[in-house]
PDB file of C-alpha atoms in Angstrom:
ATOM      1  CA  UNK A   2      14.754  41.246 299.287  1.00 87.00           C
ATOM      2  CA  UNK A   3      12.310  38.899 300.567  1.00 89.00           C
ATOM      3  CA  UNK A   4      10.639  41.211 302.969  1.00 91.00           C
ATOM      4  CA  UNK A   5      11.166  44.019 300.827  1.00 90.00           C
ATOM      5  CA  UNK A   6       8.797  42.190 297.891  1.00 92.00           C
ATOM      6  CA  UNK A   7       6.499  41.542 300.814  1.00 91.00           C
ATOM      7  CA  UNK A   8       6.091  44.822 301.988  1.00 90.00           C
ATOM      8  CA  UNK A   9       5.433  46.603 298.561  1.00 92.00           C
ATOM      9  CA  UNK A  10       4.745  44.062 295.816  1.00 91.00           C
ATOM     10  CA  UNK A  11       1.432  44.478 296.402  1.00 91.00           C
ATOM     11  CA  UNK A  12       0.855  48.773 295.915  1.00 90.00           C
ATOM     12  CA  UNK A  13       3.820  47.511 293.227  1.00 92.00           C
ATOM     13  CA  UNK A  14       1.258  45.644 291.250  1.00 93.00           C
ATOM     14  CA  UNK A  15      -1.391  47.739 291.896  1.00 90.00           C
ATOM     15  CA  UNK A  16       0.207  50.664 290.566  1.00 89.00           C
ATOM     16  CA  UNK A  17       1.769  48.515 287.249  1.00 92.00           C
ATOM     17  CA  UNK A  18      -1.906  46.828 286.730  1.00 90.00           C
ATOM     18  CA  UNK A  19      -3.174  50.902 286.741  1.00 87.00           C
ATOM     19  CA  UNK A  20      -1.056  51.547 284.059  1.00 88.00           C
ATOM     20  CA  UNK A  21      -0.668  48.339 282.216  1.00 90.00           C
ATOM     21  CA  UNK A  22      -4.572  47.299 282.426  1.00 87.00           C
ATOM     22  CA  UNK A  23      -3.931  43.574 282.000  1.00 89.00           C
ATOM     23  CA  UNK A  24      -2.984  40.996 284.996  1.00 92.00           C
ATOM     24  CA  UNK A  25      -0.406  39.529 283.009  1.00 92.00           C
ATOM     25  CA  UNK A  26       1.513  42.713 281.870  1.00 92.00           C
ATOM     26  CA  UNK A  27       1.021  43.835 285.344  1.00 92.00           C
ATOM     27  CA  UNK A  28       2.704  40.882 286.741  1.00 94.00           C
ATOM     28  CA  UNK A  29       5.609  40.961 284.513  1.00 94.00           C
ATOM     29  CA  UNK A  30       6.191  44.458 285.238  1.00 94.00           C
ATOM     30  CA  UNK A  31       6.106  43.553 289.069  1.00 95.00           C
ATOM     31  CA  UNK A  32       8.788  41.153 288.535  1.00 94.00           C
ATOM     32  CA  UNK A  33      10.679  43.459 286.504  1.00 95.00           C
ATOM     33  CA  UNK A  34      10.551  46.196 288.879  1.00 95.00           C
ATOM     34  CA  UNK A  35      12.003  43.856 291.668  1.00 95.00           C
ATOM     35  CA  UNK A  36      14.788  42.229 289.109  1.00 94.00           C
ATOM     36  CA  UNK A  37      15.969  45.416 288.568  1.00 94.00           C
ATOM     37  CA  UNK A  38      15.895  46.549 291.656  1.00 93.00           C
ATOM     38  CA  UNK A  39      18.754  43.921 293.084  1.00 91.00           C
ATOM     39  CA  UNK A  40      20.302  45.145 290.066  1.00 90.00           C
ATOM     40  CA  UNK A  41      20.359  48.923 290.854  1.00 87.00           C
ATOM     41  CA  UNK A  42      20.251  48.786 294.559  1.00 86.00           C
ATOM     42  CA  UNK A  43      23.482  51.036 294.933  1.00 87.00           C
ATOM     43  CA  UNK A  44      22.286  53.757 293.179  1.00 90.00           C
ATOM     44  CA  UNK A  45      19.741  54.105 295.992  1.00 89.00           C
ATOM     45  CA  UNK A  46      19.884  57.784 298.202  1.00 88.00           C
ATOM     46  CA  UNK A  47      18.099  57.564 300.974  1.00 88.00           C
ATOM     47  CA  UNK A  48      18.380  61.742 301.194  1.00 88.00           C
ATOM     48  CA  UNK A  49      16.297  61.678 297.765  1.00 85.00           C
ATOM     49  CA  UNK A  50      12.957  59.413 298.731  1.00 85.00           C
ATOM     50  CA  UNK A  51      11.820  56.239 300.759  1.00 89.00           C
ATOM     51  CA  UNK A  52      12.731  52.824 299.542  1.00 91.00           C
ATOM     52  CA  UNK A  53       8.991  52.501 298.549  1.00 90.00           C
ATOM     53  CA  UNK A  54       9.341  56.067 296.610  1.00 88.00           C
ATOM     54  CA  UNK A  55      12.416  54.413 295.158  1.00 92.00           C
ATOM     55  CA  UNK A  56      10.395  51.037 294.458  1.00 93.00           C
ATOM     56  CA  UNK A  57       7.762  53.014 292.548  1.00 91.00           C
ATOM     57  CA  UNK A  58       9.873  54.849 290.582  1.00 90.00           C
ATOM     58  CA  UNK A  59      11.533  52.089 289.308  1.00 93.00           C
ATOM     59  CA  UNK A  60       8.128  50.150 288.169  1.00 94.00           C
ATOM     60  CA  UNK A  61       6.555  53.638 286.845  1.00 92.00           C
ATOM     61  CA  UNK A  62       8.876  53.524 284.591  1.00 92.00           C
ATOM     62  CA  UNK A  63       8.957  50.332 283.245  1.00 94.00           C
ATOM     63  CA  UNK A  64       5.092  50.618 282.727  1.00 92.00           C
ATOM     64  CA  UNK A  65       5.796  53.747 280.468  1.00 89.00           C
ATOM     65  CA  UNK A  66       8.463  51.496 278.700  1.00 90.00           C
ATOM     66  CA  UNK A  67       5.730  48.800 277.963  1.00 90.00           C
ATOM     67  CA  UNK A  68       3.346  51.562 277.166  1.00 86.00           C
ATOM     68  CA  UNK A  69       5.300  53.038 274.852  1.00 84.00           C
ATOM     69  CA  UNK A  70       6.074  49.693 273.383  1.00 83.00           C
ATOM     70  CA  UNK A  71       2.541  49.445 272.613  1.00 77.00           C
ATOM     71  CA  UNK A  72       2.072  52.337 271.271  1.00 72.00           C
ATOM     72  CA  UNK A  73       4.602  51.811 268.847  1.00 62.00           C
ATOM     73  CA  UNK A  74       4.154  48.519 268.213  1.00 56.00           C
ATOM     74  CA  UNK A  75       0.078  47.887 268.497  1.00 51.00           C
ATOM     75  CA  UNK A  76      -0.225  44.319 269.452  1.00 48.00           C
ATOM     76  CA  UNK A  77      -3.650  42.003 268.889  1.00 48.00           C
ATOM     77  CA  UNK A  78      -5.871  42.061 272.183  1.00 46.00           C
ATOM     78  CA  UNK A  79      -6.130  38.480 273.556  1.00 45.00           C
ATOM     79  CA  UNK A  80      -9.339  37.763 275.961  1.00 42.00           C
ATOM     80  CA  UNK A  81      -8.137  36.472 279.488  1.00 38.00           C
ATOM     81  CA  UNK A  82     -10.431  33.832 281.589  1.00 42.00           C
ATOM     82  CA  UNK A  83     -11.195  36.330 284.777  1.00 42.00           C
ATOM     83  CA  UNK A  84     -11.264  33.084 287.018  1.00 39.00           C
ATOM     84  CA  UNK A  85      -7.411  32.555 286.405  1.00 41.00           C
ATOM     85  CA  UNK A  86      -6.110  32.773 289.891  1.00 39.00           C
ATOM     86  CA  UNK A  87      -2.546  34.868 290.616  1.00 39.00           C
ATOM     87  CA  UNK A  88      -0.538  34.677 293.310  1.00 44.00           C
ATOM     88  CA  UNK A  89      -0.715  38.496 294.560  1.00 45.00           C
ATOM     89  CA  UNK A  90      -0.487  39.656 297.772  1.00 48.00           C
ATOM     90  CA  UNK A  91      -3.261  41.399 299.414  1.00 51.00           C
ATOM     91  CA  UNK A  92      -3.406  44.392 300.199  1.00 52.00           C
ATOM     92  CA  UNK A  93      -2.084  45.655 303.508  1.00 55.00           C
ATOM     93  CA  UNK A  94      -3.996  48.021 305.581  1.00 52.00           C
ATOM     94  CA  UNK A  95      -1.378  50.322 304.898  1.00 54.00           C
ATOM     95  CA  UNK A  96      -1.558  50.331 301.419  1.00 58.00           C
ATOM     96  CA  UNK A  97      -5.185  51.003 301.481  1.00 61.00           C
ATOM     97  CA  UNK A  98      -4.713  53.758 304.001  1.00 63.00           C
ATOM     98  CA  UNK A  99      -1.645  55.384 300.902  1.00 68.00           C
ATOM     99  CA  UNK A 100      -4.666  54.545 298.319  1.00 70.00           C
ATOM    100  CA  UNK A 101      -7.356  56.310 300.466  1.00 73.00           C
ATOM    101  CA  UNK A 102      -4.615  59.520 300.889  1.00 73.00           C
ATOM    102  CA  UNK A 103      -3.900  59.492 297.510  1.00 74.00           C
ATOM    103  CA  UNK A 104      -7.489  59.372 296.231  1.00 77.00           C
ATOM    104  CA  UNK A 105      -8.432  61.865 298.620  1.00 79.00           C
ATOM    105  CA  UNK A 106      -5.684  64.368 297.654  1.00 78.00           C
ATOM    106  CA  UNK A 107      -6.601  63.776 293.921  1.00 80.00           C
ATOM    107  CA  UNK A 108      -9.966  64.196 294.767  1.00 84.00           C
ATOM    108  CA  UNK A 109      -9.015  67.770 295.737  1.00 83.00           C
ATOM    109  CA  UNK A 110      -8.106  68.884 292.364  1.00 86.00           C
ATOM    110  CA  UNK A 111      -9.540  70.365 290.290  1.00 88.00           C
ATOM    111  CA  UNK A 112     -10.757  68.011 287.608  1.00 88.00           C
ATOM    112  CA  UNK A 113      -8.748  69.202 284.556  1.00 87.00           C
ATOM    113  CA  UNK A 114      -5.841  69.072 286.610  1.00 88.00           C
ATOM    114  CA  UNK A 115      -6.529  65.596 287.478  1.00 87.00           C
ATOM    115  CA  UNK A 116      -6.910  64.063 284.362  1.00 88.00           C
ATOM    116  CA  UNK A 117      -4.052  65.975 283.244  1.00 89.00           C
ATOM    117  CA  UNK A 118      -2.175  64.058 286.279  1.00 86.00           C
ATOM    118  CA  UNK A 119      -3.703  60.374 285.677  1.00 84.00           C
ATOM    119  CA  UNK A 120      -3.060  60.915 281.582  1.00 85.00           C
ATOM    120  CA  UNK A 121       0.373  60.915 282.420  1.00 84.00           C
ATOM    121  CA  UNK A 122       1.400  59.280 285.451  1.00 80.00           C
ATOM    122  CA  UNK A 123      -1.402  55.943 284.912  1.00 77.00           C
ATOM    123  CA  UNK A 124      -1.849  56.359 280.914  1.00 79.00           C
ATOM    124  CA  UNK A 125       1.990  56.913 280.717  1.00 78.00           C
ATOM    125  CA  UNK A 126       1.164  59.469 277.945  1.00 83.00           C
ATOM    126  CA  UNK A 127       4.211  62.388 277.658  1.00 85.00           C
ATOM    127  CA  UNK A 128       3.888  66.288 277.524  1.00 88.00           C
ATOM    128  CA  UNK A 129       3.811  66.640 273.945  1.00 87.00           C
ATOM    129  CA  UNK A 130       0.986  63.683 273.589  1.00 86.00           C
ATOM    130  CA  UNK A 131      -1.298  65.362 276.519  1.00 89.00           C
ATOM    131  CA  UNK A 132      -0.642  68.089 274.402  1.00 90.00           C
ATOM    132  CA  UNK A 133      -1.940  66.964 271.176  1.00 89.00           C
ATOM    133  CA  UNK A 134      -4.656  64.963 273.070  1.00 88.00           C
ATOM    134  CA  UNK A 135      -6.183  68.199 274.634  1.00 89.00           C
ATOM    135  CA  UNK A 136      -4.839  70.769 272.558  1.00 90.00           C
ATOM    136  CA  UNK A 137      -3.459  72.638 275.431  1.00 89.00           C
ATOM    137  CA  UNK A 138      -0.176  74.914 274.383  1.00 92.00           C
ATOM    138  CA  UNK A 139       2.493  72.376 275.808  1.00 90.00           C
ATOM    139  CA  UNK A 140       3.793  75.177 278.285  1.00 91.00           C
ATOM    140  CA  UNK A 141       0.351  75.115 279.690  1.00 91.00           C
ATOM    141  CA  UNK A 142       0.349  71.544 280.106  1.00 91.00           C
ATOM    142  CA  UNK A 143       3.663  71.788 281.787  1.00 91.00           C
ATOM    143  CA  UNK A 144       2.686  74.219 283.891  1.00 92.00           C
ATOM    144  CA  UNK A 145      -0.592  72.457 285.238  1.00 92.00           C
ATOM    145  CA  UNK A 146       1.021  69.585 285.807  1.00 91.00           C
ATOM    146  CA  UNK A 147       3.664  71.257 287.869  1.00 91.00           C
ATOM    147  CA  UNK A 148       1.083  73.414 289.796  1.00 91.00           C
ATOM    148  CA  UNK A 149      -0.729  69.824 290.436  1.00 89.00           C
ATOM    149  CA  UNK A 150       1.855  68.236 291.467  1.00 87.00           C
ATOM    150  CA  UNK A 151       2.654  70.922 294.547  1.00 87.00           C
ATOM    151  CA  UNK A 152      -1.050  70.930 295.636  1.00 87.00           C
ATOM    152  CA  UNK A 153      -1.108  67.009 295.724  1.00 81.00           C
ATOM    153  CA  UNK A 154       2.324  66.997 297.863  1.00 82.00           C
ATOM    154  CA  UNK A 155       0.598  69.939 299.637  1.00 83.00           C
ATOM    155  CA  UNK A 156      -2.474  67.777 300.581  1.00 80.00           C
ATOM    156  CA  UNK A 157      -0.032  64.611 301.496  1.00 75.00           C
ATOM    157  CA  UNK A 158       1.895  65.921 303.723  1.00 72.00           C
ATOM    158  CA  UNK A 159       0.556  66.293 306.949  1.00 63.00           C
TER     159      UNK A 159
END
């Protein structure tokens, strides 16, 4: 487990401070993810995804849990010193090469599809919120978002 949080807790935290847009929530999220993790470790197929795909997956969506929890809940905004120091890895090169292919690939798309993309996977909103945000038919959404997905995985893969 130890080398495991090593490797990925920091594109973990990354990807939960995207979402979460606070340190703190981000952090507790991170921990979360890697709680439940030893927890659910069996359920793991290594014929459906890497261990990282299977890492990600697993904070995703606890950061659409929290999000949701906010949403439903609104809680009072507290102001954070930005000096506080937190012990986060840094990044590896690795993980900046995955955030440069990842960029790139989004970069690709076409900008409605994009947003359409980030709006769910980083704002954690759901089909029928994107829809009522936009005002997109919700098979349309669907649809975009399924036709974005494919040309992202197309421009990932080598």
């Amino acid at each position: 487990m130890r080398e495991l949080y090593d490797d990925l807790s920091g594109v973990t935290y990354r990807v939960c401070l995207r979402m979460l847009g606070t340190p703190e929530d981000a952090e507790e999220a991170l921990q979360d993810t890697f709680v439940r993790l030893a927890d659910r470790a069996d359920v793991y197929e290594p014929s459906r995804g890497t261990v990282k795909t299977f890492v990600l997956t697993i904070a995703h969506h606890l950061c659409l849990e929290r999000l949701r929890t906010r949403r439903a809940r609104p809680q009072r905004q507290q102001e954070w010193e930005d000096d506080r120091a937190f012990d986060v890895p840094a990044p590896t090169a690795r993980d900046s090469l995955d955030e440069a292919l990842v960029q790139s690939a989004l970069a690709g798309l076409p900008d409605t599809d994009r947003a359409l993309l980030e709006a769910m996977f980083f704002g954690g909103y759901t089909h029928a919120e994107i829809t009522t945000r936009t005002g997109l038919p919700l098979g349309t959404v669907k649809s975009r978002l399924r036709r974005a997905l494919l040309k992202l995985r197309e421009r990932m893969l080598p």
